[in-house]
XYZ file of C-alpha atoms in Angstrom:
586
model
C 81.436 73.854 67.463
C 84.765 72.103 67.326
C 85.771 74.050 64.327
C 84.977 77.101 66.101
C 87.016 75.570 69.415
C 89.830 75.257 67.063
C 89.845 78.652 65.621
C 89.521 79.840 68.887
C 92.637 78.037 69.805
C 94.627 79.387 67.016
C 93.636 82.756 67.525
C 94.724 82.476 71.250
C 97.778 80.794 70.423
C 98.985 83.305 67.929
C 98.171 86.285 70.316
C 100.400 84.647 72.966
C 103.156 83.916 70.267
C 102.824 87.770 69.363
C 103.177 88.717 72.976
C 105.916 86.446 73.828
C 107.845 87.414 70.453
C 107.105 91.355 71.232
C 108.504 90.971 74.998
C 111.535 88.899 73.630
C 112.374 91.764 71.364
C 112.268 94.130 74.156
C 114.444 92.039 76.271
C 117.160 91.684 73.769
C 116.953 95.400 72.792
C 117.549 96.155 76.687
C 120.124 93.993 76.946
C 122.046 94.546 73.964
C 120.980 98.153 73.173
C 120.432 99.651 76.554
C 124.032 100.964 76.983
C 125.232 101.044 73.706
C 125.160 104.870 73.464
C 127.517 106.551 76.105
C 125.716 109.742 77.425
C 128.268 112.813 76.730
C 128.379 115.812 78.543
C 129.203 118.583 76.212
C 131.046 121.960 77.001
C 128.948 124.989 78.097
C 126.169 122.971 78.998
C 122.890 123.499 81.287
C 121.212 120.851 83.216
C 117.342 120.594 82.438
C 115.826 119.805 85.611
C 112.610 117.643 84.925
C 111.716 115.416 87.848
C 108.173 114.274 86.535
C 109.370 110.497 86.620
C 111.187 110.561 90.104
C 109.125 109.809 93.416
C 111.308 107.507 95.672
C 114.815 108.474 97.241
C 115.703 104.935 95.971
C 115.310 103.345 92.759
C 115.957 99.825 93.878
C 118.280 96.884 93.178
C 117.786 93.599 92.685
C 119.668 90.264 92.952
C 118.508 88.960 89.830
C 120.355 90.557 86.846
C 117.169 90.287 84.454
C 115.249 92.184 87.274
C 117.919 94.879 87.144
C 117.836 94.995 83.561
C 113.855 95.458 83.128
C 113.194 97.105 86.089
C 116.018 99.403 87.248
C 118.561 99.677 84.797
C 116.990 102.983 83.490
C 115.925 104.507 86.831
C 117.311 106.770 89.303
C 116.411 108.071 92.520
C 116.353 111.529 93.877
C 119.226 110.834 96.204
C 120.921 110.172 92.891
C 119.842 113.398 91.539
C 121.003 115.243 94.442
C 124.633 113.554 94.418
C 124.713 114.481 90.428
C 123.949 118.068 91.468
C 126.487 117.987 93.869
C 129.265 116.923 91.364
C 127.921 119.492 88.650
C 129.230 122.222 90.932
C 132.733 121.302 90.091
C 131.844 119.955 86.653
C 133.572 122.816 84.153
C 131.027 121.458 81.428
C 128.122 122.383 83.650
C 127.347 126.148 83.652
C 123.974 126.297 85.220
C 120.420 124.803 86.142
C 117.362 125.347 84.137
C 114.090 124.393 85.921
C 111.561 124.432 83.012
C 107.852 123.579 83.809
C 109.075 121.175 86.364
C 105.932 119.131 87.538
C 106.788 116.171 90.133
C 105.118 114.281 92.673
C 108.091 115.181 95.371
C 106.978 115.464 98.873
C 107.718 118.542 100.808
C 110.632 117.142 102.584
C 112.235 115.794 99.390
C 111.797 119.322 97.887
C 113.544 120.969 100.795
C 116.411 118.345 100.119
C 116.477 119.178 96.529
C 116.048 122.866 97.249
C 119.337 122.877 99.704
C 121.399 120.953 96.977
C 120.529 123.891 94.531
C 121.461 126.604 96.853
C 124.715 124.676 97.534
C 125.181 124.486 93.481
C 124.642 128.137 93.177
C 127.526 129.109 95.797
C 129.920 127.634 93.022
C 129.136 130.762 90.971
C 126.937 128.988 88.614
C 123.032 129.899 87.718
C 119.800 128.265 88.792
C 117.052 129.394 86.466
C 113.280 128.708 86.496
C 110.579 129.109 84.124
C 106.969 127.918 84.157
C 103.677 128.271 82.179
C 102.059 128.390 85.689
C 103.043 127.791 89.496
C 101.417 125.930 91.959
C 102.154 126.462 95.563
C 104.670 123.406 95.820
C 106.322 124.005 92.520
C 106.886 127.456 93.409
C 108.427 126.525 96.575
C 111.128 124.687 94.591
C 111.406 127.017 92.093
C 111.901 129.951 94.424
C 115.618 128.761 94.875
C 116.354 130.174 91.471
C 118.419 133.302 91.015
C 115.855 134.277 88.230
C 112.459 133.268 88.136
C 110.185 133.620 84.985
C 106.492 133.362 84.263
C 104.399 133.237 81.453
C 102.109 136.339 80.785
C 98.747 134.487 81.181
C 100.171 131.745 83.572
C 98.506 131.284 87.099
C 100.462 131.844 90.246
C 99.496 130.104 93.601
C 100.281 131.412 97.053
C 97.985 131.494 99.599
C 99.087 129.252 102.245
C 98.281 125.467 103.097
C 95.268 123.724 103.569
C 93.705 120.149 104.399
C 90.484 118.672 103.784
C 88.941 115.403 105.387
C 85.959 113.391 104.393
C 83.486 111.890 107.024
C 81.697 108.639 106.433
C 79.691 108.362 109.639
C 76.198 108.952 108.016
C 77.224 107.323 105.095
C 77.883 104.248 106.797
C 74.754 104.464 108.641
C 72.674 104.632 105.238
C 74.695 101.820 103.374
C 74.607 99.457 106.167
C 78.452 99.184 105.921
C 80.367 99.969 109.171
C 83.893 100.282 110.014
C 84.187 98.859 113.553
C 87.330 101.056 115.135
C 89.439 99.813 117.748
C 92.264 102.274 118.806
C 94.461 103.894 121.405
C 95.303 107.802 121.209
C 92.877 110.429 120.914
C 94.849 111.904 117.990
C 94.816 108.922 115.827
C 93.014 110.599 113.248
C 93.225 107.806 110.506
C 89.993 106.351 111.836
C 88.136 109.369 112.726
C 86.367 109.685 109.433
C 84.752 106.537 110.255
C 83.282 107.809 113.746
C 82.508 111.376 113.548
C 80.613 113.455 111.160
C 83.200 116.620 111.803
C 86.663 116.978 112.977
C 87.425 116.484 116.685
C 89.195 119.244 118.875
C 92.078 117.172 119.121
C 92.200 116.328 115.351
C 91.797 120.020 114.691
C 94.436 121.195 117.021
C 97.170 118.590 115.543
C 96.271 119.289 112.038
C 96.941 123.069 112.355
C 99.868 123.182 114.220
C 101.110 120.730 111.756
C 100.125 123.004 108.824
C 101.397 125.914 110.541
C 104.808 124.372 111.198
C 105.168 123.339 107.521
C 104.127 126.659 106.232
C 106.543 128.386 108.459
C 109.356 126.330 107.029
C 108.204 127.074 103.575
C 108.148 130.628 104.105
C 111.601 130.775 105.815
C 113.225 129.165 102.876
C 111.468 131.616 100.426
C 112.254 134.060 102.398
C 115.669 133.761 102.385
C 115.882 133.265 98.656
C 113.560 136.123 97.544
C 114.707 138.437 100.385
C 110.924 139.047 101.372
C 110.272 138.940 105.180
C 108.014 136.185 106.246
C 105.581 138.750 107.813
C 105.288 140.255 104.087
C 104.846 136.707 102.846
C 102.114 135.989 105.046
C 100.433 139.450 103.963
C 100.613 138.525 100.434
C 99.254 134.982 101.081
C 96.183 136.327 103.183
C 95.339 138.901 100.557
C 96.034 136.661 97.328
C 98.146 139.890 96.468
C 100.092 137.374 93.993
C 97.299 135.947 91.832
C 98.203 137.241 88.580
C 101.701 137.549 86.873
C 101.856 141.021 87.061
C 100.866 140.995 91.141
C 103.518 138.249 91.705
C 106.205 140.342 90.045
C 105.058 143.356 91.945
C 105.701 141.822 95.147
C 108.849 140.461 94.146
C 107.882 136.733 94.008
C 108.962 136.295 90.380
C 111.130 138.493 88.169
C 110.430 138.354 84.673
C 107.069 138.036 82.852
C 107.579 136.478 79.399
C 107.214 133.586 77.133
C 109.468 130.486 77.149
C 111.254 131.434 73.912
C 112.518 134.729 75.738
C 113.627 132.660 78.915
C 115.926 130.722 76.285
C 117.286 133.692 74.767
C 118.274 134.840 78.341
C 120.157 131.525 78.978
C 121.752 132.112 75.574
C 123.034 135.300 76.765
C 124.534 133.766 79.705
C 126.219 131.484 78.046
C 127.312 133.723 75.174
C 125.454 131.496 72.623
C 124.420 133.631 69.386
C 120.225 133.960 69.517
C 119.605 131.784 66.285
C 121.411 128.766 67.759
C 120.780 126.034 70.115
C 122.456 126.174 73.454
C 123.712 122.515 75.004
C 121.370 120.677 77.322
C 121.328 117.443 79.050
C 118.446 116.269 81.369
C 118.943 115.787 84.921
C 118.175 112.099 84.366
C 120.966 111.861 81.771
C 123.489 113.584 83.683
C 122.733 111.643 86.792
C 123.244 108.482 84.992
C 126.578 109.453 83.837
C 127.770 110.521 87.207
C 125.787 107.507 89.301
C 128.936 105.149 88.992
C 131.470 107.940 89.865
C 132.717 107.449 93.390
C 134.164 110.360 95.487
C 136.822 108.366 97.306
C 137.488 105.414 95.026
C 140.390 104.077 97.001
C 138.276 104.205 100.294
C 137.918 100.872 101.822
C 135.635 102.030 104.774
C 131.886 102.362 103.882
C 128.463 103.592 105.114
C 125.466 101.452 104.161
C 122.366 103.717 103.246
C 119.374 101.376 103.729
C 116.071 102.913 102.059
C 113.013 102.064 103.842
C 110.195 103.860 101.662
C 106.479 103.208 101.619
C 103.667 101.475 103.587
C 105.158 98.926 105.968
C 103.662 95.517 105.140
C 105.060 91.840 105.496
C 107.020 89.912 103.084
C 109.822 90.811 100.852
C 108.768 94.193 99.857
C 110.124 96.300 96.988
C 111.041 100.086 96.263
C 107.471 101.179 97.018
C 106.859 99.274 100.322
C 108.705 98.198 103.369
C 109.014 94.480 104.216
C 110.794 92.759 106.839
C 112.782 90.179 105.007
C 114.399 92.572 102.721
C 115.115 95.120 105.435
C 116.343 92.502 108.042
C 118.392 90.977 105.366
C 120.108 94.310 104.649
C 120.660 94.940 108.298
C 122.197 91.668 108.833
C 124.386 91.878 105.493
C 125.643 95.619 106.554
C 126.224 94.222 110.511
C 128.327 91.470 109.278
C 130.347 93.430 106.508
C 133.461 94.364 107.970
C 133.951 97.114 105.625
C 130.947 98.670 106.506
C 131.310 100.827 109.530
C 128.051 102.520 110.061
C 124.453 102.082 108.771
C 121.997 105.273 107.735
C 118.468 104.213 107.759
C 116.497 106.649 105.255
C 112.790 106.389 106.002
C 110.022 107.674 103.844
C 107.289 106.009 105.304
C 103.652 106.849 106.794
C 103.766 103.239 108.970
C 101.825 100.328 108.411
C 101.883 96.694 109.879
C 102.803 96.798 113.945
C 104.130 93.204 113.816
C 106.788 93.997 110.705
C 107.836 97.500 112.297
C 108.651 95.560 115.416
C 110.741 92.964 113.680
C 112.867 95.709 112.081
C 113.104 97.582 115.108
C 114.464 94.242 116.657
C 117.169 93.853 113.878
C 118.067 97.486 114.498
C 118.336 96.911 117.994
C 120.755 93.819 117.433
C 122.987 95.991 114.559
C 123.187 99.073 116.870
C 125.214 97.004 119.681
C 127.791 96.301 116.716
C 127.875 99.471 114.908
C 126.247 102.827 114.926
C 122.577 103.329 113.447
C 121.687 106.876 112.195
C 118.181 107.759 110.975
C 117.450 110.215 108.175
C 113.582 111.208 107.735
C 112.089 112.070 104.558
C 108.829 113.128 103.825
C 107.292 111.031 106.361
C 108.548 108.646 109.521
C 105.145 108.482 111.109
C 103.817 105.397 113.104
C 105.404 102.522 112.130
C 107.822 104.721 110.284
C 108.691 106.270 113.568
C 108.549 102.760 115.308
C 111.719 101.783 113.314
C 113.383 105.131 113.770
C 113.181 105.412 117.440
C 116.220 103.218 118.738
C 118.652 104.820 116.362
C 122.060 106.495 117.737
C 120.852 109.907 116.149
C 117.807 110.851 114.089
C 117.737 113.509 111.740
C 114.548 115.101 110.117
C 113.668 118.091 107.989
C 111.734 120.871 109.351
C 108.612 119.733 107.307
C 108.886 116.133 107.787
C 105.720 114.549 109.279
C 106.592 112.116 112.099
C 105.465 110.797 115.763
C 101.830 109.347 115.331
C 102.841 107.220 118.229
C 99.507 105.258 118.287
C 97.838 101.930 117.176
C 94.519 101.097 115.740
C 92.463 98.340 114.079
C 89.766 98.653 111.760
C 86.995 95.842 111.093
C 84.664 96.316 108.267
C 81.337 95.183 109.187
C 78.466 94.262 106.884
C 75.635 93.097 109.395
C 73.415 96.459 109.004
C 73.647 95.821 105.131
C 72.974 92.190 105.530
C 69.801 93.091 107.509
C 68.489 95.265 105.205
C 68.723 92.768 102.289
C 67.660 89.947 104.048
C 70.980 88.176 104.358
C 71.266 85.937 107.873
C 74.460 84.398 109.243
C 74.554 82.170 112.604
C 77.673 80.391 113.945
C 78.121 77.073 115.565
C 81.192 76.288 117.841
C 82.711 73.853 120.249
C 83.986 76.675 122.717
C 82.990 80.068 123.827
C 85.798 81.728 121.790
C 86.414 79.452 119.077
C 84.527 81.572 116.163
C 86.367 84.031 114.341
C 85.230 87.553 113.983
C 82.653 87.718 111.182
C 81.787 90.927 109.070
C 78.183 89.647 108.952
C 77.271 89.615 112.762
C 77.476 92.594 115.300
C 80.556 92.945 116.856
C 80.396 91.345 120.346
C 81.707 93.252 123.307
C 83.910 90.519 124.563
C 85.496 90.252 121.179
C 86.218 94.132 121.069
C 87.381 94.070 124.411
C 89.826 91.322 123.885
C 91.022 92.824 120.519
C 91.146 96.176 122.718
C 93.870 94.716 124.728
C 96.012 93.387 121.967
C 95.840 97.097 120.640
C 96.777 98.659 124.325
C 99.844 95.707 124.558
C 101.174 96.765 121.015
C 100.941 100.561 122.102
C 102.711 100.007 125.492
C 105.217 98.165 123.601
C 105.621 101.187 121.017
C 105.746 103.650 123.849
C 108.254 101.559 125.989
C 110.562 101.201 122.796
C 110.146 105.066 122.317
C 110.997 105.880 125.895
C 114.265 103.604 125.900
C 115.387 104.613 122.210
C 114.882 108.520 123.133
C 116.219 108.305 126.806
C 112.635 109.519 127.829
C 109.952 108.125 130.648
C 106.950 106.356 129.662
C 104.718 109.064 130.601
C 106.884 111.667 128.703
C 106.489 109.877 125.552
C 102.919 109.059 126.397
C 102.072 112.640 126.929
C 103.366 113.600 122.946
C 101.975 110.325 121.575
C 98.342 109.215 121.584
C 98.576 108.950 117.663
C 99.632 112.786 117.357
C 101.385 113.841 114.101
C 104.625 116.578 114.535
C 106.647 118.279 112.097
C 110.309 117.699 111.993
C 110.543 121.104 113.425
C 108.128 120.543 116.339
C 109.381 116.904 117.114
C 112.980 118.495 117.519
C 111.641 120.390 120.633
C 109.985 117.514 122.465
C 112.748 115.193 121.670
C 111.525 112.605 119.087
C 114.473 113.496 116.302
C 117.870 115.151 117.648
C 118.714 117.363 114.714
C 117.271 118.890 111.760
C 119.268 118.130 108.291
C 118.877 115.968 105.514
C 120.497 112.641 104.436
C 123.838 114.125 103.670
C 124.234 115.487 107.299
C 123.159 112.073 108.623
C 125.865 110.313 106.803
C 128.362 112.674 107.784
C 126.927 111.889 111.685
C 127.304 108.238 110.772
C 130.977 108.870 109.720
C 131.702 110.683 112.902
C 130.016 108.048 115.084
C 132.026 105.489 113.168
C 135.293 107.649 113.537
C 136.041 107.507 109.491
C 136.982 110.188 107.340
C 137.325 108.619 104.079
C 134.352 106.216 102.619
C 131.987 105.297 100.241
C 128.450 104.730 100.661
C 126.655 101.472 99.487
C 122.831 101.160 98.768
C 120.460 98.862 100.188
C 118.252 96.739 100.205
C 118.784 94.265 97.060
C 115.297 92.770 96.550
C 114.968 89.218 96.027
C 112.536 89.076 93.294
C 112.071 87.463 89.637
C 110.273 88.028 86.586
C 107.393 85.908 87.865
C 106.756 88.756 90.550
C 106.497 91.310 87.950
C 104.649 89.501 85.487
C 102.164 88.361 88.329
C 101.394 91.718 89.122
C 100.640 92.817 85.581
C 96.543 93.432 84.798
C 96.471 90.829 81.914
C 98.520 88.136 84.088
C 95.733 88.245 86.713
C 92.782 85.940 86.846
C 89.250 87.697 87.850
C 89.166 86.157 91.196
C 92.701 87.305 92.180
C 91.943 91.055 91.011
C 88.779 90.888 93.076
C 90.369 89.699 96.288
C 93.133 92.194 95.932
C 90.952 95.174 94.922
C 87.886 94.576 96.986
C 88.777 92.175 99.908
C 88.668 88.377 100.261
C 85.032 89.177 102.242
C 83.509 90.758 99.058
C 84.923 88.108 97.132
C 83.171 85.310 99.174
C 79.854 87.310 99.034
C 79.923 87.294 95.309
C 81.108 83.780 95.206
C 77.944 82.597 97.024
C 75.519 84.872 95.045
C 76.961 83.600 91.808
C 76.630 79.958 92.975
C 73.050 80.639 94.126
C 72.217 81.909 91.013
C 73.711 79.048 89.126
C 71.825 76.276 90.500
C 69.046 75.207 88.502
C 66.929 71.514 88.746
C 67.512 69.094 91.337
C 70.753 69.169 93.121
C 72.577 66.457 94.951
C 74.311 68.871 97.326
C 75.017 69.619 100.951
C 71.968 71.681 102.262
C 74.402 74.510 103.578
C 78.029 75.786 103.294
C 80.025 75.363 106.479
C 83.376 77.272 107.168
C 85.429 75.682 109.778
C 88.076 78.032 111.264
């Protein structure tokens, strides 16, 4: 046995050594070879727009240089891409943009911003061309900006309008015995409705229908202008599925050419005056952006505008490029506020909301910052619920027509396993010194007193939320309450009811911030810089997690406790010198 143990230890040691060696080689290669080859833009080049690996507006920065090298040295954000497209307008080496089989995970508002950038690019007289083997509806929306649109002869074309599907779990909860106890304020807070009903409520159907129609209206408006087809005609095409084949799509003027990809490249060669049997010069949008990313428009400008990116779900803690944390957000606001060269702040929000306390902490820091210098909000795909909470007190709020915003409401969800526990013969009792000493137990039915007390907390947060909105938007509590109740709005509708000030993208928000700050020449500076190190990255890798931490993270602490108790009971054999029961003092 000792021999086998030594062999096993040797194998494990070798494995660890190999892993560390490989990891070290990667680090060395990254440090010394990552930037060894300068990206060159050749004469008579075309930018190939492929956004498959871009999801966020902001790629992120880290205070730790090793984190910057490993995490963000090769990444760019969508806003970097848009800035690069703006520079390409006046770059004599760039003749056009080719959108070739692009499939990205960008949201509708992000696509709108990118689309506007390419519309602006075309004003320089340069071309935008698009080819796809098939077009999904969201990809067609972006590609429809092109001067000429190609589609594969047997490609699919999807143009039928927008829809949303919601799954309901009420019956499933009753059958399984796992129930989600919901405590909420707001009749439109549809996030919890699937746990309460088996079908969509009238209020939820109303808001979902209004939201989809508003976004679809924005989409068809843009396509109408680019393709010179009336919105009425576009809806007729969608309703009748009159563009479901390449031939039908061309007949309805939604595309221009039915051809294979080689013919598409031949057309670009003809525009560039390159011989048919020769390759034309191409550069990927990522490479072009990396080359342009360090170029400043006003290198002699002293004044700056800070752009603070708040993207992802709102959670407590430091945060990162995919989550919003109060530590990095408030640190950024304080740094920008104290920096004398920074004259204004633009808060770029792309968030569906999250933790109410974290939202309030960020709101408070914005309130303090606003007293020193102007704060302008630019909304991306989402700035809803907590995302709107941190936006509502800005000096000005910009949104795209198809931004999803509002959702001014609060809810709490408590998982309850008591029906399941009864079914499988699991019984729980509590002993306490005072009437309200016990914490909520998912293994006991929800007590009415606990529910009413928790609802008081929900109501308090809702009233605080509405009050902040009323003060920030210069409205009465009643006016905000009438458009709150958890209801979501499109940016277009939010403008009408006073939740936003103007329709526009990040660029317009930056210009507004400059106007408020009374500056004309300026640079921009991106925030946050995240305070994370290698341990944070390694700790998130699957092989670095213990099975206990993995179960806790993926299935929750309560599930982990149940599994541990069952495991301990099963492992007990023979006579035990052990306490007769487990007691958990809270």
